[in-house]
């Protein structure tokens, strides 16, 4: 039987309510499969994709660039 993502979510959530030594008796899947589903769910939730929208250093303002270039011209050392 192929489980849908919603089914996997419920089985992974229910696994926290049942002691691990009883998983083989309660769930129709192996404990390893259940743990793999749980790892995938956690990885999806904590992938930090919201933080990756802007990467790197913010752009320097034009006024600051002009000032730095002027100082560089005036002070050659």
Tab-separated table of N, CA and C in Angstrom:
chain	number	residue	atom	x	y	z
A	1	UNK	N	0.840	-1.182	0.000
A	1	UNK	CA	0.000	0.000	0.000
A	1	UNK	C	0.884	1.244	0.000
A	2	UNK	N	0.559	2.207	-0.847
A	2	UNK	CA	1.289	3.471	-0.902
A	2	UNK	C	0.551	4.482	-0.039
A	3	UNK	N	1.279	5.102	0.875
A	3	UNK	CA	0.681	6.100	1.748
A	3	UNK	C	0.822	7.485	1.141
A	4	UNK	N	-0.218	8.274	1.286
A	4	UNK	CA	-0.215	9.655	0.831
A	4	UNK	C	0.549	10.511	1.845
A	5	UNK	N	1.007	11.701	1.433
A	5	UNK	CA	1.726	12.569	2.381
A	5	UNK	C	0.935	12.876	3.648
A	6	UNK	N	-0.379	13.029	3.536
A	6	UNK	CA	-1.198	13.292	4.730
A	6	UNK	C	-1.186	12.088	5.675
A	7	UNK	N	-1.233	10.879	5.111
A	7	UNK	CA	-1.173	9.666	5.932
A	7	UNK	C	0.169	9.575	6.655
A	8	UNK	N	1.227	9.881	5.937
A	8	UNK	CA	2.560	9.838	6.538
A	8	UNK	C	2.680	10.842	7.673
A	9	UNK	N	2.078	12.012	7.481
A	9	UNK	CA	2.106	13.037	8.523
A	9	UNK	C	1.416	12.528	9.782
A	10	UNK	N	0.242	11.945	9.631
A	10	UNK	CA	-0.484	11.444	10.800
A	10	UNK	C	0.259	10.306	11.493
A	11	UNK	N	0.801	9.387	10.725
A	11	UNK	CA	1.536	8.275	11.338
A	11	UNK	C	2.779	8.779	12.069
A	12	UNK	N	3.471	9.736	11.483
A	12	UNK	CA	4.654	10.293	12.142
A	12	UNK	C	4.261	11.049	13.409
A	13	UNK	N	3.134	11.757	13.368
A	13	UNK	CA	2.675	12.483	14.559
A	13	UNK	C	2.234	11.517	15.647
A	14	UNK	N	1.553	10.450	15.270
A	14	UNK	CA	1.103	9.469	16.266
A	14	UNK	C	2.264	8.708	16.895
A	15	UNK	N	3.354	8.617	16.174
A	15	UNK	CA	4.497	7.861	16.707
A	15	UNK	C	5.056	8.500	17.972
A	16	UNK	N	4.846	9.799	18.139
A	16	UNK	CA	5.352	10.443	19.360
A	16	UNK	C	4.523	10.091	20.580
A	17	UNK	N	3.315	9.579	20.367
A	17	UNK	CA	2.436	9.217	21.480
A	17	UNK	C	2.614	7.776	21.942
A	18	UNK	N	3.293	6.986	21.131
A	18	UNK	CA	3.443	5.559	21.423
A	18	UNK	C	4.910	5.259	21.690
A	19	UNK	N	5.203	4.461	22.710
A	19	UNK	CA	6.612	4.104	22.974
A	19	UNK	C	7.219	3.382	21.766
A	20	UNK	N	8.477	3.663	21.503
A	20	UNK	CA	9.134	3.125	20.317
A	20	UNK	C	9.178	1.602	20.314
A	21	UNK	N	9.263	0.981	21.447
A	21	UNK	CA	9.322	-0.493	21.481
A	21	UNK	C	8.021	-1.139	21.012
A	22	UNK	N	6.905	-0.374	20.968
A	22	UNK	CA	5.613	-0.906	20.540
A	22	UNK	C	5.281	-0.547	19.102
A	23	UNK	N	6.127	0.224	18.426
A	23	UNK	CA	5.830	0.649	17.060
A	23	UNK	C	5.584	-0.529	16.126
A	24	UNK	N	6.367	-1.568	16.244
A	24	UNK	CA	6.229	-2.719	15.343
A	24	UNK	C	4.874	-3.399	15.522
A	25	UNK	N	4.298	-3.331	16.712
A	25	UNK	CA	2.997	-3.946	16.969
A	25	UNK	C	1.839	-3.054	16.517
A	26	UNK	N	2.056	-1.753	16.537
A	26	UNK	CA	0.959	-0.806	16.288
A	26	UNK	C	0.886	-0.376	14.826
A	27	UNK	N	2.020	-0.054	14.222
A	27	UNK	CA	2.021	0.521	12.877
A	27	UNK	C	2.222	-0.561	11.824
A	28	UNK	N	1.571	-0.388	10.651
A	28	UNK	CA	1.710	-1.367	9.570
A	28	UNK	C	2.983	-1.167	8.735
A	29	UNK	N	3.917	-0.372	9.222
A	29	UNK	CA	5.170	-0.108	8.529
A	29	UNK	C	6.319	-0.355	9.490
A	30	UNK	N	7.518	-0.433	8.951
A	30	UNK	CA	8.670	-0.677	9.819
A	30	UNK	C	9.039	0.605	10.563
A	31	UNK	N	9.649	0.461	11.726
A	31	UNK	CA	10.085	1.649	12.469
A	31	UNK	C	11.069	2.508	11.675
A	32	UNK	N	11.908	1.889	10.863
A	32	UNK	CA	12.851	2.642	10.051
A	32	UNK	C	12.150	3.543	9.039
A	33	UNK	N	11.091	3.028	8.431
A	33	UNK	CA	10.308	3.828	7.492
A	33	UNK	C	9.655	5.000	8.203
A	34	UNK	N	9.116	4.750	9.358
A	34	UNK	CA	8.465	5.796	10.143
A	34	UNK	C	9.457	6.890	10.532
A	35	UNK	N	10.653	6.485	10.939
A	35	UNK	CA	11.683	7.472	11.282
A	35	UNK	C	12.137	8.263	10.059
A	36	UNK	N	12.223	7.622	8.901
A	36	UNK	CA	12.604	8.318	7.675
A	36	UNK	C	11.554	9.361	7.302
A	37	UNK	N	10.277	9.022	7.433
A	37	UNK	CA	9.212	9.989	7.157
A	37	UNK	C	9.319	11.177	8.102
A	38	UNK	N	9.577	10.886	9.369
A	38	UNK	CA	9.684	11.957	10.359
A	38	UNK	C	10.861	12.873	10.028
A	39	UNK	N	12.006	12.302	9.637
A	39	UNK	CA	13.165	13.120	9.261
A	39	UNK	C	12.841	14.027	8.086
A	40	UNK	N	12.116	13.507	7.094
A	40	UNK	CA	11.751	14.322	5.938
A	40	UNK	C	10.817	15.462	6.330
A	41	UNK	N	9.865	15.187	7.221
A	41	UNK	CA	8.948	16.232	7.671
A	41	UNK	C	9.703	17.336	8.405
A	42	UNK	N	10.623	16.945	9.270
A	42	UNK	CA	11.399	17.931	10.020
A	42	UNK	C	12.287	18.732	9.083
A	43	UNK	N	12.891	18.068	8.112
A	43	UNK	CA	13.767	18.760	7.163
A	43	UNK	C	12.988	19.782	6.333
A	44	UNK	N	11.749	19.451	5.964
A	44	UNK	CA	10.938	20.399	5.205
A	44	UNK	C	10.580	21.617	6.051
A	45	UNK	N	10.282	21.385	7.310
A	45	UNK	CA	9.870	22.496	8.174
A	45	UNK	C	11.038	23.416	8.489
A	46	UNK	N	12.216	22.876	8.707
A	46	UNK	CA	13.355	23.661	9.155
A	46	UNK	C	14.396	23.847	8.065
A	47	UNK	N	13.989	24.123	6.847
A	47	UNK	CA	14.954	24.309	5.765
A	47	UNK	C	15.448	25.747	5.646
A	48	UNK	N	14.887	26.667	6.439
A	48	UNK	CA	15.301	28.073	6.476
A	48	UNK	C	15.166	28.754	5.127
A	49	UNK	N	14.214	28.321	4.302
A	49	UNK	CA	14.039	28.932	2.994
A	49	UNK	C	13.555	30.369	3.099
A	50	UNK	N	12.867	30.713	4.154
A	50	UNK	CA	12.401	32.099	4.321
A	50	UNK	C	13.565	33.044	4.569
A	51	UNK	N	14.602	32.558	5.197
A	51	UNK	CA	15.749	33.405	5.479
A	51	UNK	C	16.657	33.582	4.265
A	52	UNK	N	16.554	32.692	3.282
A	52	UNK	CA	17.450	32.718	2.139
A	52	UNK	C	16.993	33.648	1.024
A	53	UNK	N	15.963	34.441	1.238
A	53	UNK	CA	15.470	35.297	0.160
A	53	UNK	C	16.495	36.354	-0.218
A	54	UNK	N	17.175	36.919	0.754
A	54	UNK	CA	18.230	37.886	0.468
A	54	UNK	C	19.542	37.321	0.980
A	55	UNK	N	20.489	37.207	0.097
A	55	UNK	CA	21.766	36.661	0.526
A	55	UNK	C	22.872	37.671	0.267
A	56	UNK	N	23.892	37.561	1.047
A	56	UNK	CA	25.037	38.429	0.851
A	56	UNK	C	24.906	39.762	1.554
A	57	UNK	N	25.859	40.591	1.263
A	57	UNK	CA	25.935	41.900	1.891
A	57	UNK	C	24.965	42.877	1.228
A	58	UNK	N	24.320	43.736	2.011
A	58	UNK	CA	23.412	44.707	1.395
A	58	UNK	C	24.196	45.705	0.538
A	59	UNK	N	23.575	46.283	-0.481
A	59	UNK	CA	24.286	47.213	-1.364
A	59	UNK	C	24.712	48.486	-0.625
A	60	UNK	N	25.842	49.024	-1.056
A	60	UNK	CA	26.367	50.260	-0.476
A	60	UNK	C	25.660	51.450	-1.116
A	61	UNK	N	25.341	52.445	-0.314
A	61	UNK	CA	24.651	53.626	-0.836
A	61	UNK	C	25.591	54.428	-1.728
A	62	UNK	N	24.998	55.120	-2.705
A	62	UNK	CA	25.774	55.912	-3.667
A	62	UNK	C	26.557	57.018	-2.972
A	63	UNK	N	25.984	57.609	-1.929
A	63	UNK	CA	26.665	58.686	-1.204
A	63	UNK	C	27.950	58.167	-0.562
A	64	UNK	N	27.875	56.991	0.006
A	64	UNK	CA	29.050	56.404	0.646
A	64	UNK	C	30.105	56.070	-0.409
A	65	UNK	N	29.695	55.540	-1.548
A	65	UNK	CA	30.637	55.232	-2.623
A	65	UNK	C	31.375	56.488	-3.082
A	66	UNK	N	30.622	57.579	-3.271
A	66	UNK	CA	31.250	58.833	-3.697
A	66	UNK	C	32.259	59.322	-2.675
A	67	UNK	N	31.902	59.235	-1.394
A	67	UNK	CA	32.795	59.679	-0.330
A	67	UNK	C	34.077	58.853	-0.312
A	68	UNK	N	33.962	57.554	-0.428
A	68	UNK	CA	35.135	56.674	-0.414
A	68	UNK	C	36.032	56.965	-1.617
A	69	UNK	N	35.436	57.138	-2.787
A	69	UNK	CA	36.234	57.437	-3.979
A	69	UNK	C	36.934	58.794	-3.856
A	70	UNK	N	36.259	59.775	-3.302
A	70	UNK	CA	36.878	61.091	-3.110
A	70	UNK	C	38.026	61.016	-2.129
A	71	UNK	N	37.832	60.306	-1.016
A	71	UNK	CA	38.907	60.142	-0.031
A	71	UNK	C	40.095	59.406	-0.628
A	72	UNK	N	39.823	58.413	-1.480
A	72	UNK	CA	40.890	57.663	-2.125
A	72	UNK	C	41.706	58.557	-3.073
A	73	UNK	N	41.026	59.451	-3.796
A	73	UNK	CA	41.725	60.366	-4.686
A	73	UNK	C	42.559	61.384	-3.891
A	74	UNK	N	41.985	61.908	-2.824
A	74	UNK	CA	42.673	62.953	-2.045
A	74	UNK	C	43.854	62.388	-1.237
A	75	UNK	N	43.716	61.144	-0.777
A	75	UNK	CA	44.762	60.523	0.039
A	75	UNK	C	45.307	59.312	-0.709
A	76	UNK	N	46.337	59.518	-1.479
A	76	UNK	CA	46.875	58.434	-2.311
A	76	UNK	C	47.543	57.326	-1.507
A	77	UNK	N	47.961	57.622	-0.310
A	77	UNK	CA	48.600	56.583	0.515
A	77	UNK	C	47.539	55.752	1.146
